[in-house]
Backbone as JSON, one array per atom type, in Angstrom:
{
  "sequence": "XXXXXXXXXXXXXXXXXXXXXXXXXXXXXXXXXXXXXXXXXXXXXXXXXXXXXXXXXXXXXXXXXXXXXXXXXXXXXXXXXXXXXXXXXXXXXXXXXXXXXXXXXXXXXXXXXXXXXXXXXXXXXXXXXXXXXXXXXXXXXXXXXXXXXXXXXXXXXXXXXXXXXXXXXXXXXXXXXXXXXXXXXXXXXXXXXXXXXXXXXXXXXXXXXXXXXXXXXXXXXXXXXXXXXXXXXXXXXXXX",
  "N": [[-58.01, -31.33, -7.17], [-57.84, -29.29, -8.91], [-58.44, -27.31, -7.19], [-56.26, -27.36, -5.6], [-54.25, -26.69, -7.23], [-54.73, -24.1, -7.77], [-54.55, -22.71, -5.31], [-51.79, -23.1, -5.22], [-50.95, -21.41, -7.33], [-52.03, -18.81, -6.48], [-50.56, -18.54, -4.25], [-48.02, -18.34, -5.33], [-48.34, -16.05, -7.0], [-49.03, -14.22, -4.99], [-46.66, -14.08, -3.53], [-44.77, -13.14, -5.46], [-46.09, -10.81, -6.17], [-45.6, -9.35, -3.91], [-42.91, -8.95, -3.91], [-42.48, -7.83, -6.27], [-41.99, -5.02, -6.69], [-39.43, -4.57, -6.18], [-36.17, -4.29, -7.4], [-33.47, -6.36, -8.72], [-31.45, -6.04, -7.15], [-32.31, -5.64, -4.83], [-34.12, -3.99, -2.19], [-35.3, -5.43, 0.06], [-34.59, -5.57, 2.58], [-35.21, -5.1, 5.7], [-36.53, -5.67, 9.06], [-39.18, -6.09, 9.23], [-40.02, -6.83, 6.55], [-38.44, -9.04, 6.17], [-39.43, -10.77, 8.13], [-41.98, -11.26, 7.09], [-41.26, -12.53, 4.7], [-39.9, -14.82, 5.72], [-42.29, -15.98, 7.08], [-43.61, -17.23, 4.87], [-42.02, -19.35, 4.2], [-43.37, -21.49, 5.68], [-45.71, -22.05, 3.95], [-48.41, -23.74, 2.28], [-47.9, -24.58, -0.12], [-45.36, -26.2, -2.09], [-43.85, -24.93, -4.12], [-44.24, -22.28, -3.5], [-42.74, -22.25, -1.0], [-40.18, -23.0, -1.94], [-39.34, -21.07, -3.66], [-39.32, -18.89, -1.91], [-37.33, -19.6, -0.23], [-35.18, -19.54, -1.96], [-35.07, -16.79, -2.53], [-34.49, -15.75, 0.2], [-31.97, -16.51, 0.26], [-30.98, -15.17, -1.86], [-31.02, -12.64, -0.68], [-29.3, -12.8, 1.43], [-26.85, -12.72, 0.12], [-26.72, -10.0, -0.36], [-26.88, -8.61, 2.05], [-25.53, -10.11, 4.39], [-24.94, -10.08, 7.23], [-27.32, -9.15, 8.21], [-29.42, -10.59, 7.33], [-28.75, -13.24, 8.31], [-28.86, -12.74, 11.17], [-31.55, -11.81, 11.59], [-32.82, -14.18, 10.42], [-31.84, -16.03, 12.5], [-33.24, -15.13, 14.68], [-35.8, -15.42, 13.97], [-35.94, -18.22, 13.87], [-35.56, -19.21, 16.46], [-37.97, -18.66, 17.48], [-40.14, -19.52, 15.9], [-42.68, -22.28, 15.68], [-42.9, -23.92, 13.68], [-41.94, -26.89, 12.02], [-41.22, -26.99, 9.37], [-40.44, -24.45, 8.7], [-38.29, -24.04, 10.57], [-36.39, -25.94, 9.38], [-36.02, -25.01, 6.93], [-34.93, -22.44, 7.33], [-32.78, -22.97, 8.82], [-31.12, -24.43, 7.01], [-30.91, -22.46, 5.08], [-29.37, -20.6, 6.51], [-27.06, -22.03, 6.88], [-26.14, -22.33, 4.11], [-25.65, -19.73, 3.46], [-23.6, -18.83, 5.31], [-21.69, -20.78, 4.56], [-21.37, -19.96, 1.78], [-19.75, -17.68, 2.04], [-17.35, -18.42, 2.77], [-13.89, -18.63, 2.37], [-12.06, -20.96, 0.07], [-10.08, -23.68, 1.47], [-6.65, -23.35, 2.53], [-3.6, -24.03, 0.87], [-0.48, -25.78, 0.28], [1.04, -27.5, -1.07], [2.82, -29.83, -0.97], [4.31, -33.1, -0.44], [4.99, -34.84, 2.53], [6.8, -35.84, 5.6], [7.01, -36.85, 8.99], [9.76, -35.69, 10.72], [11.96, -35.71, 13.14], [14.49, -33.63, 14.44], [17.98, -33.02, 15.32], [19.58, -30.18, 16.2], [22.34, -27.71, 16.03], [22.18, -25.11, 17.98], [23.31, -22.31, 18.45], [25.73, -23.49, 19.68], [24.65, -25.2, 21.49], [23.02, -28.5, 21.61], [20.04, -29.23, 20.22], [16.84, -30.98, 20.17], [14.43, -31.19, 17.98], [11.03, -30.88, 16.67], [10.24, -31.57, 13.56], [9.35, -31.28, 10.0], [9.89, -33.06, 7.1], [10.33, -32.45, 3.6], [9.18, -34.35, 0.97], [8.5, -34.16, -1.56], [7.67, -31.64, -4.17], [4.71, -30.28, -5.27], [4.16, -29.23, -8.69], [3.67, -25.89, -9.84], [2.53, -24.77, -7.46], [1.77, -23.15, -4.31], [4.11, -23.82, -2.84], [6.01, -24.51, -4.72], [6.23, -22.13, -6.01], [7.17, -20.57, -4.02], [9.84, -21.52, -3.87], [10.46, -23.76, -2.23], [12.07, -27.12, -1.53], [12.37, -30.5, -2.2], [13.48, -32.43, 0.47], [14.03, -30.16, 2.15], [13.63, -29.08, 5.51], [10.93, -28.32, 7.46], [10.72, -26.29, 10.39], [9.24, -24.4, 11.9], [6.11, -22.79, 12.43], [4.93, -19.79, 11.25], [6.74, -18.76, 13.24], [6.28, -20.25, 15.31], [7.08, -23.21, 17.36], [6.85, -26.79, 16.61], [4.36, -28.59, 18.44], [5.39, -30.83, 21.11], [4.02, -33.37, 21.39], [2.34, -35.5, 19.43], [2.12, -35.87, 15.84], [4.24, -33.99, 13.73], [3.83, -33.4, 11.04], [1.09, -33.85, 10.85], [0.04, -31.69, 12.48], [1.13, -29.51, 10.76], [-0.37, -29.71, 8.5], [-3.14, -29.37, 9.51], [-2.82, -26.8, 10.47], [-2.45, -25.37, 8.12], [-4.69, -25.91, 6.55], [-6.55, -24.72, 8.24], [-6.27, -22.2, 7.51], [-7.13, -19.62, 5.1], [-7.33, -19.81, 1.48], [-4.94, -17.55, -0.22], [-4.01, -16.28, 2.17], [-1.04, -15.56, 4.0], [1.74, -17.24, 5.13], [4.38, -17.93, 7.33], [7.23, -19.85, 6.9], [9.68, -21.35, 8.87], [12.72, -22.76, 7.62], [15.24, -25.45, 7.3], [17.85, -26.22, 5.19], [19.84, -28.67, 3.73], [22.87, -30.18, 5.18], [24.95, -30.56, 8.28], [28.03, -28.52, 7.89], [27.02, -27.27, 5.63], [24.39, -26.73, 6.05], [21.69, -24.44, 5.81], [19.79, -21.8, 7.37], [16.51, -20.62, 7.1], [13.78, -18.28, 6.55], [10.74, -18.5, 4.9], [8.36, -16.87, 3.13], [5.04, -17.67, 2.22], [2.46, -17.47, 0.18], [-0.62, -18.77, 0.38], [-2.15, -21.31, -1.73], [-5.23, -22.65, -3.3], [-7.03, -25.24, -2.24], [-7.13, -28.15, -4.24], [-9.47, -29.8, -4.11], [-11.19, -27.77, -3.48], [-13.74, -26.03, -1.61], [-14.58, -28.04, 1.27], [-17.51, -29.77, 2.33], [-17.61, -30.32, 5.04], [-16.22, -28.21, 6.33], [-18.04, -26.08, 5.78], [-20.11, -26.88, 7.54], [-18.92, -26.95, 10.06], [-18.22, -24.3, 10.49], [-20.81, -23.19, 10.33], [-21.93, -24.43, 12.58], [-20.44, -23.51, 14.74], [-21.01, -20.6, 14.46], [-23.72, -20.76, 15.02], [-23.79, -21.83, 17.59], [-22.62, -19.81, 19.08], [-24.56, -17.85, 18.75], [-26.62, -18.93, 19.95], [-25.71, -19.19, 22.68], [-25.52, -16.24, 23.15], [-28.19, -15.58, 22.97], [-29.3, -16.96, 25.07], [-28.17, -15.76, 27.27], [-29.05, -13.2, 26.91], [-31.81, -13.73, 27.49], [-31.46, -14.66, 30.19], [-30.57, -12.17, 31.43], [-32.72, -10.67, 31.02], [-34.64, -11.81, 32.67], [-33.47, -11.36, 35.03], [-33.82, -8.72, 35.2], [-35.54, -5.84, 36.92]],
  "CA": [[-56.76, -31.23, -7.79], [-57.96, -28.04, -9.46], [-58.46, -26.37, -5.95], [-54.97, -27.36, -4.9], [-53.39, -25.98, -8.3], [-55.48, -22.69, -7.54], [-53.87, -22.29, -4.09], [-50.32, -22.88, -5.49], [-50.81, -20.43, -8.25], [-52.32, -17.69, -5.74], [-49.45, -18.35, -3.34], [-46.82, -17.71, -6.02], [-48.68, -14.76, -7.36], [-48.94, -13.25, -3.84], [-44.97, -13.69, -3.29], [-44.26, -12.42, -6.71], [-46.41, -9.4, -6.17], [-44.97, -8.67, -2.76], [-41.46, -8.76, -4.3], [-42.36, -7.18, -7.54], [-41.75, -3.72, -6.53], [-37.92, -4.43, -5.89], [-35.11, -4.8, -8.53], [-32.61, -7.58, -8.5], [-30.4, -5.59, -6.0], [-33.47, -5.21, -3.98], [-33.95, -3.74, -0.81], [-36.51, -5.95, 1.1], [-33.8, -5.92, 3.82], [-35.68, -4.6, 6.93], [-36.98, -6.5, 9.77], [-40.7, -6.5, 8.98], [-40.27, -7.51, 5.29], [-37.83, -10.23, 6.24], [-40.29, -11.58, 8.72], [-43.06, -11.75, 6.13], [-40.72, -13.66, 3.98], [-39.83, -16.11, 6.63], [-43.55, -16.67, 7.09], [-43.8, -18.04, 3.53], [-41.46, -20.75, 4.25], [-44.46, -22.51, 5.99], [-46.68, -21.91, 2.95], [-48.77, -25.0, 2.05], [-47.27, -24.94, -1.59], [-43.89, -26.4, -2.24], [-43.38, -24.04, -4.98], [-43.97, -21.09, -2.84], [-41.67, -22.38, 0.07], [-38.86, -23.05, -2.44], [-39.34, -19.58, -4.02], [-39.23, -17.89, -0.75], [-35.93, -19.87, 0.35], [-34.21, -18.85, -2.94], [-35.11, -15.25, -2.38], [-33.68, -15.48, 1.3], [-30.35, -16.85, -0.07], [-30.38, -14.01, -2.52], [-30.73, -11.43, 0.0], [-28.13, -13.22, 1.99], [-25.64, -12.31, -0.72], [-26.53, -8.56, -0.42], [-26.54, -8.32, 3.44], [-25.23, -11.37, 4.99], [-25.25, -10.13, 8.84], [-28.82, -8.71, 8.7], [-30.26, -11.81, 6.99], [-28.5, -14.27, 9.23], [-29.47, -12.3, 12.55], [-32.98, -12.13, 11.53], [-33.09, -15.63, 10.31], [-31.76, -16.78, 13.66], [-34.17, -14.67, 15.58], [-37.17, -16.12, 13.7], [-35.65, -19.68, 13.93], [-35.74, -19.56, 17.77], [-39.34, -18.38, 17.91], [-41.08, -20.32, 15.27], [-42.76, -23.58, 16.07], [-43.14, -24.65, 12.45], [-40.78, -27.53, 11.67], [-40.67, -26.66, 8.05], [-39.7, -23.16, 8.6], [-37.02, -24.15, 11.15], [-35.69, -26.76, 8.69], [-35.56, -24.24, 5.81], [-34.1, -21.46, 7.95], [-31.37, -23.66, 9.23], [-30.33, -24.91, 5.81], [-30.55, -21.15, 4.35], [-28.25, -20.1, 7.27], [-25.89, -22.87, 6.44], [-25.58, -21.96, 2.76], [-25.21, -18.29, 3.41], [-22.34, -18.74, 5.87], [-20.77, -21.57, 3.58], [-21.07, -19.28, 0.62], [-18.79, -16.61, 2.5], [-16.04, -18.85, 3.23], [-12.82, -18.81, 1.2], [-11.56, -22.35, 0.09], [-8.9, -23.9, 2.54], [-5.24, -23.0, 2.19], [-2.96, -25.39, 0.22], [0.76, -25.35, 0.04], [1.43, -28.38, -2.39], [3.81, -30.69, -0.62], [4.31, -34.36, 0.24], [5.75, -34.59, 3.69], [6.77, -36.92, 6.62], [7.7, -36.43, 10.26], [11.26, -35.92, 10.82], [12.63, -35.12, 14.18], [15.96, -33.23, 14.22], [19.02, -32.38, 16.25], [20.41, -29.15, 15.58], [23.13, -26.95, 16.91], [21.55, -23.87, 18.17], [24.52, -21.42, 19.13], [26.56, -24.31, 20.47], [23.76, -26.19, 22.24], [22.41, -29.33, 20.7], [18.68, -29.19, 20.49], [16.01, -31.77, 19.62], [13.13, -30.43, 17.77], [10.11, -31.6, 15.77], [10.17, -31.0, 12.2], [8.61, -31.91, 8.9], [10.71, -33.19, 5.9], [9.42, -32.29, 2.31], [9.33, -35.47, 0.06], [8.31, -33.69, -3.17], [6.92, -30.41, -4.23], [3.74, -30.38, -6.45], [4.44, -28.05, -9.71], [2.76, -24.68, -9.93], [1.7, -24.65, -6.4], [2.4, -22.14, -3.46], [5.29, -24.26, -2.42], [6.88, -24.36, -5.8], [6.36, -20.6, -6.27], [7.97, -19.96, -2.9], [11.23, -21.96, -3.77], [10.67, -24.97, -1.43], [12.67, -28.08, -2.42], [12.42, -31.85, -1.54], [14.84, -32.34, 1.53], [13.85, -29.14, 3.15], [12.98, -29.49, 6.78], [10.23, -27.1, 8.08], [10.89, -26.35, 11.97], [8.52, -23.54, 12.66], [5.03, -22.17, 11.61], [4.72, -18.42, 11.72], [7.51, -18.49, 14.41], [6.07, -21.19, 16.54], [7.66, -24.66, 17.19], [5.71, -27.74, 16.67], [4.1, -29.31, 19.75], [6.11, -31.86, 21.43], [3.17, -34.51, 21.33], [1.61, -35.66, 18.16], [3.08, -35.8, 14.62], [4.42, -32.58, 13.17], [3.1, -33.16, 9.63], [-0.27, -33.59, 10.87], [0.02, -30.34, 12.82], [1.21, -28.53, 9.77], [-1.58, -29.94, 7.59], [-4.11, -28.85, 10.18], [-2.69, -25.39, 10.48], [-2.61, -24.72, 6.81], [-6.22, -26.05, 6.29], [-7.37, -23.8, 8.96], [-6.14, -20.86, 6.92], [-7.81, -19.44, 3.76], [-6.37, -19.38, 0.36], [-4.64, -16.14, -0.22], [-3.36, -15.82, 3.27], [0.4, -15.53, 3.95], [2.28, -18.05, 6.11], [6.04, -17.9, 7.37], [7.75, -21.09, 7.45], [11.13, -21.55, 9.15], [13.26, -23.89, 7.08], [16.6, -25.73, 7.14], [18.31, -26.97, 3.97], [21.13, -29.02, 3.65], [23.37, -30.79, 6.51], [26.34, -30.22, 8.52], [28.48, -27.32, 7.74], [26.42, -26.66, 4.59], [23.22, -26.36, 6.62], [21.25, -23.16, 6.0], [18.47, -21.7, 7.95], [15.95, -19.47, 6.34], [12.45, -17.93, 6.87], [10.05, -18.52, 3.75], [6.96, -16.49, 3.18], [4.25, -18.33, 1.33], [0.95, -17.01, 0.02], [-1.32, -20.05, 0.31], [-3.02, -21.52, -2.82], [-6.39, -23.16, -3.04], [-7.03, -26.87, -2.18], [-7.73, -28.56, -5.44], [-10.84, -30.18, -4.05], [-12.25, -26.8, -3.25], [-14.35, -26.02, -0.14], [-15.42, -29.34, 1.66], [-18.83, -29.74, 3.05], [-17.39, -30.27, 6.55], [-15.84, -26.98, 6.75], [-19.16, -25.26, 6.01], [-20.88, -27.39, 8.7], [-18.08, -26.62, 11.23], [-18.41, -22.95, 10.53], [-22.17, -22.9, 10.73], [-22.12, -24.83, 13.92], [-19.65, -22.43, 15.5], [-21.67, -19.37, 14.53], [-25.01, -21.11, 15.58], [-23.69, -22.1, 19.05], [-22.37, -18.54, 19.61], [-25.79, -17.03, 18.72], [-27.64, -19.65, 21.14], [-25.35, -18.72, 23.92], [-25.8, -14.92, 23.16], [-29.69, -15.51, 23.24], [-29.5, -17.59, 26.45], [-27.5, -14.7, 28.08], [-30.14, -12.25, 26.77], [-33.03, -14.2, 28.36], [-31.15, -14.54, 31.57], [-30.47, -10.77, 31.84], [-34.1, -10.07, 31.01], [-35.17, -12.4, 33.92], [-32.88, -10.55, 36.3], [-34.08, -7.17, 35.43], [-36.57, -5.54, 37.81]],
  "C": [[-56.75, -29.62, -8.46], [-57.96, -26.98, -8.29], [-56.95, -26.3, -5.49], [-53.99, -26.51, -5.94], [-53.76, -24.49, -8.06], [-54.77, -22.22, -6.49], [-52.46, -22.11, -4.41], [-50.07, -21.71, -6.19], [-51.06, -18.92, -7.46], [-51.27, -17.36, -4.9], [-48.15, -17.78, -4.14], [-47.06, -16.27, -6.51], [-48.51, -13.8, -6.13], [-47.44, -13.09, -3.43], [-44.48, -13.1, -4.39], [-44.85, -11.01, -6.44], [-45.88, -8.49, -5.02], [-43.57, -8.39, -3.16], [-41.26, -7.96, -5.72], [-41.72, -5.89, -7.71], [-40.24, -3.6, -6.41], [-37.13, -4.95, -7.1], [-34.24, -5.8, -8.0], [-31.67, -7.25, -7.34], [-31.29, -5.15, -4.82], [-33.14, -4.74, -2.7], [-35.22, -4.01, -0.19], [-35.8, -6.16, 2.63], [-34.14, -4.94, 4.83], [-36.42, -5.66, 7.67], [-38.37, -6.98, 9.49], [-40.69, -7.27, 7.52], [-39.51, -8.89, 5.32], [-38.74, -11.28, 6.97], [-41.45, -12.05, 7.95], [-42.53, -12.7, 5.26], [-40.46, -14.87, 4.52], [-41.03, -16.88, 6.71], [-43.87, -17.52, 6.07], [-43.27, -19.26, 3.41], [-42.43, -21.79, 4.75], [-45.64, -22.58, 5.22], [-46.99, -23.35, 2.48], [-48.19, -25.56, 0.71], [-45.82, -25.04, -1.4], [-43.26, -25.52, -2.88], [-43.0, -22.72, -4.38], [-42.93, -21.15, -1.7], [-40.37, -22.38, -0.76], [-38.57, -21.72, -2.96], [-38.93, -18.61, -2.98], [-37.86, -18.26, -0.25], [-35.1, -19.37, -0.65], [-34.09, -17.47, -2.67], [-34.3, -14.88, -1.13], [-32.3, -15.58, 0.95], [-29.97, -15.76, -1.06], [-30.04, -12.94, -1.68], [-29.6, -11.67, 1.13], [-26.76, -12.65, 1.37], [-25.52, -10.72, -0.62], [-26.18, -8.19, 1.09], [-26.41, -9.5, 4.23], [-25.56, -11.17, 6.45], [-26.74, -10.03, 9.03], [-29.61, -9.93, 8.48], [-30.06, -12.97, 8.08], [-28.97, -13.94, 10.79], [-30.88, -12.47, 12.63], [-33.6, -13.45, 11.37], [-32.95, -16.42, 11.7], [-32.85, -16.51, 14.8], [-35.58, -15.39, 15.4], [-37.05, -17.58, 14.0], [-36.14, -19.99, 15.31], [-37.17, -19.44, 18.14], [-40.28, -19.08, 17.32], [-41.38, -21.69, 15.76], [-42.9, -24.55, 14.95], [-41.89, -25.34, 12.0], [-40.04, -27.36, 10.31], [-40.01, -25.39, 7.85], [-38.42, -23.28, 9.2], [-36.07, -24.9, 10.05], [-35.09, -25.78, 7.52], [-34.8, -23.11, 6.13], [-32.76, -21.88, 8.18], [-30.51, -24.01, 7.96], [-30.04, -23.41, 5.13], [-29.4, -20.57, 5.13], [-26.96, -20.72, 6.93], [-25.28, -22.53, 5.21], [-24.96, -20.46, 2.8], [-23.82, -18.15, 4.21], [-21.31, -19.59, 5.03], [-20.39, -20.67, 2.5], [-19.99, -18.1, 0.9], [-17.46, -17.12, 2.87], [-15.2, -19.01, 2.1], [-12.42, -20.45, 1.22], [-10.3, -22.4, 1.06], [-7.55, -23.62, 1.83], [-4.52, -24.22, 1.66], [-1.67, -24.95, -0.06], [1.34, -26.22, -1.16], [2.68, -29.19, -2.12], [3.49, -32.15, -0.18], [5.31, -34.35, 1.37], [5.87, -35.85, 4.63], [7.48, -36.39, 7.81], [9.11, -36.54, 10.24], [11.97, -35.18, 11.81], [14.01, -34.73, 13.91], [16.78, -32.93, 15.34], [19.79, -31.36, 15.63], [21.32, -28.34, 16.72], [22.72, -25.52, 16.87], [22.49, -22.98, 19.19], [25.26, -22.26, 20.18], [25.83, -25.28, 21.31], [22.97, -27.02, 21.26], [20.8, -29.45, 21.15], [17.75, -30.18, 19.69], [14.79, -31.16, 19.34], [12.37, -31.15, 16.88], [10.3, -30.83, 14.61], [9.4, -31.84, 11.17], [9.51, -31.83, 7.66], [9.81, -33.17, 4.57], [9.96, -33.48, 1.59], [9.41, -34.99, -1.25], [7.38, -32.48, -3.16], [5.95, -30.54, -5.45], [4.13, -29.16, -7.38], [3.44, -27.17, -9.59], [1.73, -24.61, -8.74], [2.32, -23.54, -5.52], [3.87, -22.51, -3.17], [6.43, -24.12, -3.63], [7.35, -23.06, -6.11], [7.27, -20.01, -5.28], [9.48, -20.53, -3.0], [11.45, -23.16, -2.77], [11.17, -26.2, -2.07], [12.49, -29.46, -1.53], [13.77, -31.98, -0.81], [14.64, -31.21, 2.54], [13.15, -29.53, 4.28], [12.22, -28.18, 7.38], [10.24, -27.33, 9.71], [10.03, -25.38, 12.55], [7.43, -23.07, 11.71], [4.79, -20.85, 12.04], [5.42, -18.26, 13.12], [7.34, -19.39, 15.54], [6.47, -22.66, 16.28], [6.42, -25.54, 17.04], [5.6, -28.32, 18.07], [5.01, -30.46, 19.94], [5.33, -33.35, 21.2], [2.61, -34.35, 19.97], [2.79, -35.67, 16.98], [3.01, -34.37, 14.14], [3.71, -32.37, 11.93], [1.8, -33.02, 9.84], [-0.71, -32.35, 11.42], [0.03, -29.16, 11.73], [0.01, -28.62, 8.85], [-2.81, -29.2, 8.32], [-4.17, -27.31, 10.17], [-2.81, -24.81, 9.14], [-4.09, -24.8, 6.37], [-7.18, -25.25, 6.99], [-7.1, -22.17, 8.43], [-7.03, -20.74, 5.6], [-6.88, -19.3, 2.72], [-6.23, -17.86, 0.25], [-3.99, -15.52, 1.07], [-1.79, -16.2, 3.26], [0.77, -16.28, 5.3], [3.84, -18.18, 6.04], [6.48, -19.33, 7.7], [9.3, -20.98, 7.61], [11.76, -22.95, 8.69], [14.83, -24.09, 7.19], [16.75, -26.41, 6.11], [19.58, -27.3, 3.92], [21.53, -29.7, 5.11], [24.5, -30.42, 6.81], [26.76, -28.85, 8.31], [27.66, -26.68, 6.46], [24.89, -26.57, 4.9], [22.83, -24.86, 6.64], [19.84, -22.98, 6.56], [17.87, -20.37, 7.33], [14.38, -19.53, 6.75], [11.89, -17.66, 5.31], [8.72, -17.97, 3.75], [6.21, -17.19, 1.8], [2.95, -17.68, 1.27], [0.29, -18.42, -0.56], [-2.23, -20.01, -1.02], [-4.43, -22.1, -2.35], [-6.52, -24.66, -3.14], [-7.56, -27.24, -3.44], [-9.07, -29.16, -5.45], [-11.84, -29.0, -3.81], [-12.52, -26.92, -1.8], [-14.99, -27.31, 0.2], [-16.7, -28.77, 2.49], [-18.69, -29.41, 4.65], [-16.91, -28.84, 7.03], [-16.94, -25.92, 6.89], [-19.94, -25.78, 7.33], [-20.37, -26.89, 9.95], [-18.15, -25.15, 11.42], [-19.77, -22.55, 11.01], [-22.44, -23.21, 12.24], [-21.46, -23.88, 14.95], [-20.56, -21.26, 15.64], [-23.12, -19.61, 15.27], [-24.84, -21.12, 17.08], [-23.26, -20.67, 19.61], [-23.62, -17.62, 19.86], [-26.77, -17.7, 19.85], [-27.17, -19.05, 22.36], [-25.5, -17.16, 24.18], [-27.4, -14.75, 23.54], [-29.9, -15.97, 24.7], [-29.15, -16.43, 27.51], [-28.63, -13.66, 28.08], [-31.29, -12.49, 27.64], [-32.7, -13.94, 29.79], [-31.02, -13.19, 32.18], [-31.63, -10.15, 31.89], [-34.74, -10.56, 32.27], [-34.76, -11.89, 35.21], [-33.32, -9.25, 36.46], [-35.22, -6.89, 36.13], [-38.0, -5.39, 36.96]]
}
C-alpha cells in the first residue's frame, strides 16, 4: 500500500514538475511536449492520468487545432486502450466545447400546404403555419405572428416530399445561435394577403447544446481525419 501511494505521489510530482515551468496560458504546445503529455495518459496512477487529461483539455482551449491534430495522430499510433479511450473522450470534449448552441426561433407550427396566385398562375406550395409565438424569442422580436405562413427558407422552397415543419425544424437546428435566416412569409388571405421576407437572428435553444450534436460533430471530424490518414498511407505506399 505504501509502495503504491509512493508511485502515485512520484507520478504526480513528475507531471507537476514537467509543467511547473509554464504559466496558466502556457505554451507546452509543440509536438514533442504534447507527445510526452499523451504518454502520461497511460500512467499506472489514476490521479496522474486524470491530471494529464485535464491538462490536455486546458491546452485544447488555447490551440484547438494543434491539440486535436496531435491527439488524433497519437490516437491512431498508440496500442494502449486507456490512452485511446482518454484521447478520444478529450477530442470529443474539445470539439464539443467549440460548438455554439443550436439555433432557435420560438414558434409552434403545423404543416399547411397552400395554393397561391403567382402572377396569375395558381401554384401549390409547401408551407408552415405558425400556431403561436413564444414571447421574447427571435420570432417575437422579428414580428412573426400566429397565422403567418412560412413558404421559403433563405430563398429555397420546402421539398415536395416530407413534412415542411420537420424540414424547417431541422434547418434551424443545423444553424448556430446568432446566425441569420431569411423567412419568406405570407400574411392574411385573399386580397388582403401580403408577401414579405423577414430576416431573423436566431436565438439559443432553451435546453442548450445537446450531447447528440457534440457526438455528431466529433464523428464527422473523426471520420474525415481517418479518411485523410488512409489516403496519406496509400500515397506513401505508391511512392517509389
